[in-house]
Amino acid sequence: MNMQIKGTGSSLPANVLTNDDLAKYVETSDEWIKERTGIEKRHISTGETVASLASEACIKALADAGKSAEDVDLILVATCSPEMALPCVACQVQDAIGAVNAVAFDLNAACAGFLFALHTAHSYMAAGIYKNALVVGAEVLSKIIDWEDRGTCILFGDGAGAVYVEADAAKAYNFSFVQHADGRKGMVLKCGTRNLKNLLYSGEEQSMFVTMDGREIFQFAARQVPGCINELLEKTNLSVDDIDYFLLHQANLRIIEAIAKRLKADISKFPANVQNVGNMSSASIPVLLDECRKSGMFKPGMKLVLSGFGAGLTYGACVITL
Ligand code: ACO
């Protein structure tokens, strides 16, 4: 089954927070953050919501594809930071953009969420259920971050990216996926959304902020992601040399470098924007894809590998022939 990317769009909050700005809130420095993560700045919401950023990204993706909102069959929003439990973000987007004919729902696979959503859309199209979809990764992580924890607050940013994909009978684009989950290690990166016990019978309140074992996450990404990409390449009879670009989840530059090294792939094949936007979880890959696509670096026939990895633990990869 073939699916074609017809349009991409992204949206970032207007407000930018540099490392020097951050150093006013926690004991850190531009030098420490850049050396350990490569991050220089990030966009942080001053009012934008997951739904407002996702809606703007969708409007841009539809304009890029020359489609109107009424044409959309399916809206899938990958997010782990919705402000509201109900209604889901995808339904809020449907309302905001006027996609009256679409079915809409959210999916949470943390930083692998966009990739898992793309796979879901692809599967629907392969089954002949829907002919097109808006697939979105959108996060306002700044509302679930402990701004007093210098170990985590330096890493994240807010934003949204969207792709408009269509089922395609011709062999213009070709997608192939692998995806995995390992719940045994889930608690190394977590965030509560409500108390585990109701407050009527227990006074125990739990943290509603992201907590993480940074070293465990680093090791997980450096080991599992190259393995997962190699599994994908084997499945599709491709080698690392056949791939023009690897668009990885933008967790931090050191993780990307470690993955490139393990794959024995030239680092110049790994475009990165984490320096300017931080780690945006599910939004990282679609925002990077939009930037790369609009910069003109993609040419017909090129092969891209996308790979997402994060809390859950979840990880996966996909190869696209342009
Ligand atoms: N500024 C200055 N010092 C800091 C900061 C900071 N922002 N944060 C921690 N430190 C200090 C620590 O207190 C510690 O000091 P100590 O030695 O006196 O105790 C020292 O720096 C080293 O701390 P570590 O946590 O051991 O630092 P490490 O080298 O592991 O780097 C980092 C931390 C960057 C988080 C690293 O573990 C990492 O990259 N992990 C991957 C995590 C990640 O990217 N998560 C994103 C979410 S998951 C995902 O997207 C897949």
Coordinates of C-alpha atoms and ligand atoms in Angstrom, one line a residue:
M1 CA 0.0 0.0 0.0
N2 CA 1.3 3.4 -0.9
M3 CA 0.6 6.7 0.8
Q4 CA 1.8 10.1 -0.2
I5 CA 2.7 13.1 1.8
K6 CA 0.9 16.0 0.1
G7 CA 1.4 18.8 2.6
T8 CA 3.2 19.7 5.8
G9 CA 2.8 22.5 8.3
S10 CA 4.1 23.5 11.7
S11 CA 3.4 26.0 14.4
L12 CA 5.6 27.2 17.3
P13 CA 4.6 29.6 20.1
A14 CA 5.9 33.2 19.5
N15 CA 7.8 33.4 22.8
V16 CA 11.4 32.1 22.7
L17 CA 13.3 31.1 25.9
T18 CA 17.1 31.1 25.5
N19 CA 19.5 29.2 27.8
D20 CA 20.5 32.5 29.3
D21 CA 16.8 33.3 30.1
L22 CA 16.5 29.8 31.8
A23 CA 19.5 30.5 33.9
K24 CA 17.4 33.2 35.6
Y25 CA 15.1 30.5 36.9
V26 CA 17.3 27.6 37.7
E27 CA 21.0 27.1 38.5
T28 CA 22.4 26.3 35.0
S29 CA 24.3 27.9 32.2
D30 CA 24.2 28.2 28.4
E31 CA 27.5 26.3 28.3
W32 CA 26.3 23.3 30.4
I33 CA 23.1 23.0 28.4
K34 CA 24.8 23.3 25.0
E35 CA 27.6 20.9 25.9
R36 CA 25.2 18.2 27.2
T37 CA 22.3 18.6 24.8
G38 CA 23.1 20.9 21.9
I39 CA 20.0 23.0 22.8
E40 CA 20.3 26.8 22.6
K41 CA 16.7 27.9 22.8
R42 CA 13.1 26.7 22.7
H43 CA 9.6 28.1 22.1
I44 CA 7.5 28.3 25.2
S45 CA 3.7 28.9 25.3
T46 CA 2.4 32.1 26.8
G47 CA -1.1 31.1 26.0
E48 CA -1.0 28.8 23.1
T49 CA -2.6 25.4 23.7
V50 CA -2.0 21.9 22.2
A51 CA -5.2 22.4 20.2
S52 CA -4.4 25.9 19.0
L53 CA -0.9 24.9 17.8
A54 CA -2.2 21.7 16.3
S55 CA -4.9 23.6 14.4
E56 CA -2.5 26.1 13.0
A57 CA -0.2 23.3 11.8
C58 CA -3.1 21.5 10.2
I59 CA -4.3 24.7 8.4
K60 CA -0.8 25.1 7.0
A61 CA -0.5 21.5 5.9
L62 CA -3.9 21.7 4.1
A63 CA -2.9 24.9 2.4
D64 CA 0.4 23.3 1.3
A65 CA -1.5 20.3 -0.1
G66 CA -4.1 22.5 -1.8
K67 CA -6.9 20.8 0.1
S68 CA -9.8 22.1 2.2
A69 CA -10.8 21.0 5.7
E70 CA -14.0 19.4 4.4
D71 CA -11.9 17.0 2.3
V72 CA -10.3 15.4 5.4
D73 CA -11.4 11.8 6.4
L74 CA -9.3 11.4 9.5
I75 CA -7.6 13.6 12.1
L76 CA -5.1 11.8 14.3
V77 CA -3.3 13.9 17.0
A78 CA -0.4 12.4 18.9
T79 CA 0.1 14.2 22.2
C80 CA 1.1 13.4 25.8
S81 CA 0.4 16.9 27.1
P82 CA -3.2 17.8 26.3
E83 CA -4.5 20.5 28.7
M84 CA -7.9 18.8 28.8
A85 CA -8.7 15.1 29.3
L86 CA -12.0 15.6 27.4
P87 CA -12.7 16.4 24.6
C88 CA -9.6 15.1 22.9
V89 CA -7.3 17.5 21.0
A90 CA -8.2 16.0 17.6
C91 CA -11.9 16.9 18.1
Q92 CA -10.9 20.4 19.1
V93 CA -8.8 20.7 15.9
Q94 CA -11.7 19.3 13.9
D95 CA -13.9 22.1 15.3
A96 CA -11.3 24.8 14.9
I97 CA -10.5 24.0 11.2
G98 CA -14.0 23.0 10.1
A99 CA -13.2 19.4 9.1
V100 CA -16.8 18.5 9.4
N101 CA -16.5 15.1 7.6
A102 CA -13.5 13.8 9.5
V103 CA -13.3 11.2 12.3
A104 CA -10.9 12.5 15.0
F105 CA -9.1 11.0 18.0
D106 CA -5.9 11.3 20.0
L107 CA -3.1 8.8 20.5
N108 CA -0.4 8.8 23.2
A109 CA 2.9 7.1 22.5
A110 CA 5.0 10.0 23.9
C111 CA 8.0 10.9 21.6
A112 CA 7.2 8.0 19.3
G113 CA 3.5 9.2 19.0
F114 CA 3.8 10.9 15.6
L115 CA 5.3 7.8 14.1
F116 CA 2.7 5.5 15.6
A117 CA 0.0 7.8 14.4
L118 CA 1.4 7.8 10.9
H119 CA 1.4 4.0 11.0
T120 CA -2.2 4.0 12.2
A121 CA -3.2 6.3 9.3
H122 CA -1.3 4.1 6.9
S123 CA -3.0 1.0 8.2
Y124 CA -6.5 2.6 7.8
M125 CA -5.6 3.4 4.2
A126 CA -4.2 0.0 3.5
A127 CA -7.5 -1.5 4.7
G128 CA -9.4 0.9 2.4
I129 CA -11.2 2.6 5.3
Y130 CA -10.0 6.1 4.8
K131 CA -8.5 7.8 1.8
N132 CA -6.6 10.6 3.5
A133 CA -5.6 11.9 7.0
L134 CA -4.1 14.8 8.9
V135 CA -1.5 13.3 11.2
V136 CA -0.3 15.6 13.9
G137 CA 2.3 15.7 16.7
A138 CA 1.5 18.5 19.2
E139 CA 2.8 19.3 22.6
V140 CA 2.7 22.1 25.2
L141 CA 5.2 20.3 27.5
S142 CA 5.9 23.6 29.4
K143 CA 2.7 23.0 31.4
I144 CA 3.8 19.6 32.7
I145 CA 7.4 20.5 33.4
D146 CA 8.8 21.2 36.9
W147 CA 10.5 24.6 36.3
E148 CA 12.5 24.1 39.5
D149 CA 14.1 20.9 38.2
R150 CA 17.1 21.8 36.2
G151 CA 17.6 18.2 35.1
T152 CA 14.5 18.3 33.0
C153 CA 13.3 21.8 32.4
I154 CA 16.2 22.7 30.1
L155 CA 15.3 19.9 27.6
F156 CA 11.8 20.6 26.4
G157 CA 9.9 23.0 24.1
D158 CA 6.4 23.5 22.8
G159 CA 5.1 23.2 19.2
A160 CA 3.1 21.2 16.7
G161 CA 3.7 19.7 13.2
A162 CA 1.2 18.2 10.8
V163 CA 1.3 16.2 7.6
Y164 CA -1.6 15.7 5.2
V165 CA -1.3 12.2 3.7
E166 CA -3.3 10.5 0.9
A167 CA -3.7 6.9 -0.2
D168 CA -1.9 6.6 -3.5
A169 CA -2.4 3.8 -6.0
A170 CA 0.6 4.8 -8.0
K171 CA 4.0 4.0 -6.6
A172 CA 5.1 7.6 -5.9
Y173 CA 5.7 7.2 -2.2
N174 CA 6.2 4.0 -0.3
F175 CA 6.1 3.6 3.5
S176 CA 7.2 0.7 5.7
F177 CA 7.1 0.6 9.5
V178 CA 8.4 -1.2 12.6
Q179 CA 7.3 -0.3 16.1
H180 CA 7.9 -1.6 19.6
A181 CA 7.0 -1.0 23.2
D182 CA 8.7 -2.0 26.5
G183 CA 6.4 -1.2 29.4
R184 CA 8.8 -2.9 31.8
K185 CA 11.0 0.2 31.8
G186 CA 8.1 2.6 31.7
M187 CA 8.7 4.3 35.0
V188 CA 12.1 5.8 33.9
L189 CA 10.2 8.6 32.3
K190 CA 6.8 9.5 33.8
C191 CA 4.3 12.2 34.5
G192 CA 1.1 11.8 36.6
T193 CA -2.1 13.6 35.5
R194 CA -4.1 12.9 38.7
N195 CA -3.7 11.3 42.1
L196 CA -3.4 7.6 42.2
K197 CA -5.8 7.4 45.2
N198 CA -8.9 9.6 45.6
L199 CA -8.3 12.4 48.1
L200 CA -11.4 11.4 50.1
Y201 CA -9.6 8.4 51.6
S202 CA -5.9 9.3 51.1
G203 CA -4.1 12.5 51.5
E204 CA -1.3 11.4 49.2
E205 CA -0.8 13.8 46.4
Q206 CA 1.5 12.8 43.5
S207 CA 3.7 14.9 41.3
M208 CA 2.0 16.1 38.1
F209 CA 5.4 16.9 36.5
V210 CA 7.7 15.0 34.2
T211 CA 10.4 13.1 36.1
M212 CA 13.1 11.1 34.3
D213 CA 16.2 9.0 34.8
G214 CA 18.3 10.8 32.2
R215 CA 21.0 8.2 31.9
E216 CA 18.6 5.3 31.5
I217 CA 16.8 7.2 28.7
F218 CA 20.1 7.9 27.1
Q219 CA 21.1 4.3 27.1
F220 CA 17.7 3.1 25.9
A221 CA 17.8 5.5 22.9
A222 CA 21.5 4.7 22.0
R223 CA 20.8 1.0 22.1
Q224 CA 17.3 0.4 20.9
V225 CA 17.0 3.0 18.2
P226 CA 19.9 1.7 16.0
G227 CA 18.6 -1.8 16.5
C228 CA 15.1 -0.8 15.4
I229 CA 16.4 1.1 12.4
N230 CA 18.6 -1.9 11.4
E231 CA 15.5 -4.2 11.8
L232 CA 13.6 -1.8 9.4
L233 CA 16.4 -1.8 6.9
E234 CA 16.6 -5.6 6.9
K235 CA 12.9 -5.9 6.5
T236 CA 13.0 -3.6 3.4
N237 CA 16.3 -5.0 2.0
L238 CA 18.0 -1.6 2.3
S239 CA 21.3 -0.6 3.9
V240 CA 22.3 2.5 5.8
D241 CA 24.0 3.7 2.6
D242 CA 20.7 3.6 0.7
I243 CA 19.2 6.2 3.1
D244 CA 19.5 9.8 2.2
Y245 CA 18.4 11.3 5.5
F246 CA 17.5 10.1 9.0
L247 CA 15.0 12.3 10.7
L248 CA 15.1 11.3 14.3
H249 CA 13.1 12.4 17.3
Q250 CA 15.0 15.5 18.5
A251 CA 15.7 14.4 22.1
N252 CA 19.1 16.0 22.2
L253 CA 22.2 16.2 19.9
R254 CA 24.3 13.8 21.9
I255 CA 21.6 11.1 21.5
I256 CA 21.4 11.7 17.8
E257 CA 25.2 11.6 17.5
A258 CA 25.3 8.3 19.5
I259 CA 22.7 6.7 17.2
A260 CA 24.5 7.9 14.0
K261 CA 27.8 6.4 15.4
R262 CA 26.2 3.0 16.2
L263 CA 24.6 2.9 12.7
K264 CA 28.0 3.8 11.2
A265 CA 26.2 6.6 9.3
D266 CA 27.6 10.0 8.4
I267 CA 26.2 12.6 10.8
S268 CA 25.5 14.9 7.9
K269 CA 22.6 12.6 7.0
F270 CA 20.9 13.5 10.3
P271 CA 19.3 17.0 10.0
A272 CA 18.6 18.5 13.4
N273 CA 16.6 21.5 14.8
V274 CA 16.8 20.6 18.5
Q275 CA 19.3 23.5 18.9
N276 CA 16.5 26.0 18.2
V277 CA 13.3 24.3 19.5
G278 CA 14.4 21.8 22.2
N279 CA 12.7 18.4 22.6
M280 CA 9.1 18.7 21.6
S281 CA 8.2 15.1 22.1
S282 CA 5.6 13.9 19.4
A283 CA 6.0 17.3 17.6
S284 CA 9.7 16.9 17.0
I285 CA 9.6 14.7 13.9
P286 CA 6.8 16.5 12.0
V287 CA 8.2 19.9 12.7
L288 CA 11.7 18.8 11.4
L289 CA 10.0 17.1 8.4
D290 CA 8.2 20.3 7.5
E291 CA 11.4 22.4 7.9
C292 CA 13.5 20.0 5.7
R293 CA 10.8 19.6 3.1
K294 CA 10.3 23.4 2.7
S295 CA 14.1 24.0 2.6
G296 CA 14.1 22.0 -0.7
M297 CA 16.5 19.3 0.5
F298 CA 14.2 16.4 -0.5
K299 CA 14.2 15.2 -4.1
P300 CA 12.0 12.6 -5.8
G301 CA 13.4 9.1 -5.3
M302 CA 15.2 9.9 -2.0
K303 CA 14.8 7.6 0.9
L304 CA 14.1 8.9 4.4
V305 CA 14.1 7.1 7.7
L306 CA 12.0 8.6 10.5
S307 CA 12.5 7.3 14.0
G308 CA 10.7 8.1 17.2
F309 CA 11.5 6.9 20.8
G310 CA 10.4 7.9 24.2
A311 CA 8.3 7.3 27.3
G312 CA 6.4 4.0 27.6
L313 CA 9.0 3.0 26.5
T314 CA 8.0 3.2 22.9
Y315 CA 10.1 3.3 19.8
G316 CA 9.7 2.7 16.1
A317 CA 11.0 3.6 12.6
C318 CA 9.6 4.1 9.2
V319 CA 11.2 4.3 5.7
I320 CA 9.7 6.5 3.1
T321 CA 10.7 6.5 -0.6
L322 CA 10.0 10.0 -1.9
Ligands
ACO1 N1 22.7 22.7 34.6 C1 23.8 22.5 35.4 N2 24.1 21.4 36.0 C2 23.2 20.4 35.9 C3 22.0 20.6 35.2 C4 21.8 21.8 34.5 N3 20.7 22.0 33.8 N4 21.3 19.4 35.3 C5 22.0 18.6 36.1 N5 23.2 19.2 36.5 C6 24.2 18.6 37.3 C7 23.7 17.5 38.2 O1 23.2 18.0 39.4 C8 25.0 16.7 38.4 O2 25.8 17.4 39.4 P1 26.6 16.5 40.5 O3 27.6 15.7 39.7 O4 27.1 17.6 41.3 O5 25.5 15.7 41.1 C9 25.8 16.9 37.1 O6 25.2 18.1 36.4 C10 25.6 15.7 36.2 O7 24.2 15.4 36.1 P2 23.7 14.2 35.3 O8 22.2 14.1 35.4 O9 24.5 13.0 35.6 O10 24.1 14.7 33.8 P3 24.2 13.8 32.5 O11 25.6 13.9 32.0 O12 23.5 12.5 32.6 O13 23.3 14.7 31.5 C11 21.1 14.7 30.5 C12 21.9 14.9 31.8 C13 21.5 15.8 29.5 C14 19.7 14.9 30.8 C15 21.5 13.3 29.9 O14 21.3 12.3 30.9 C16 20.6 13.0 28.8 O15 20.8 13.5 27.7 N6 19.7 12.1 28.9 C17 18.7 11.8 28.0 C18 17.4 12.3 28.5 C19 16.6 13.0 27.5 O16 17.0 13.5 26.5 N7 15.3 13.0 27.8 C20 14.3 13.7 27.0 C21 13.0 13.0 27.2 S1 13.0 11.4 26.6 C22 13.1 11.4 25.0 O17 12.8 12.4 24.4 C23 13.5 10.2 24.4

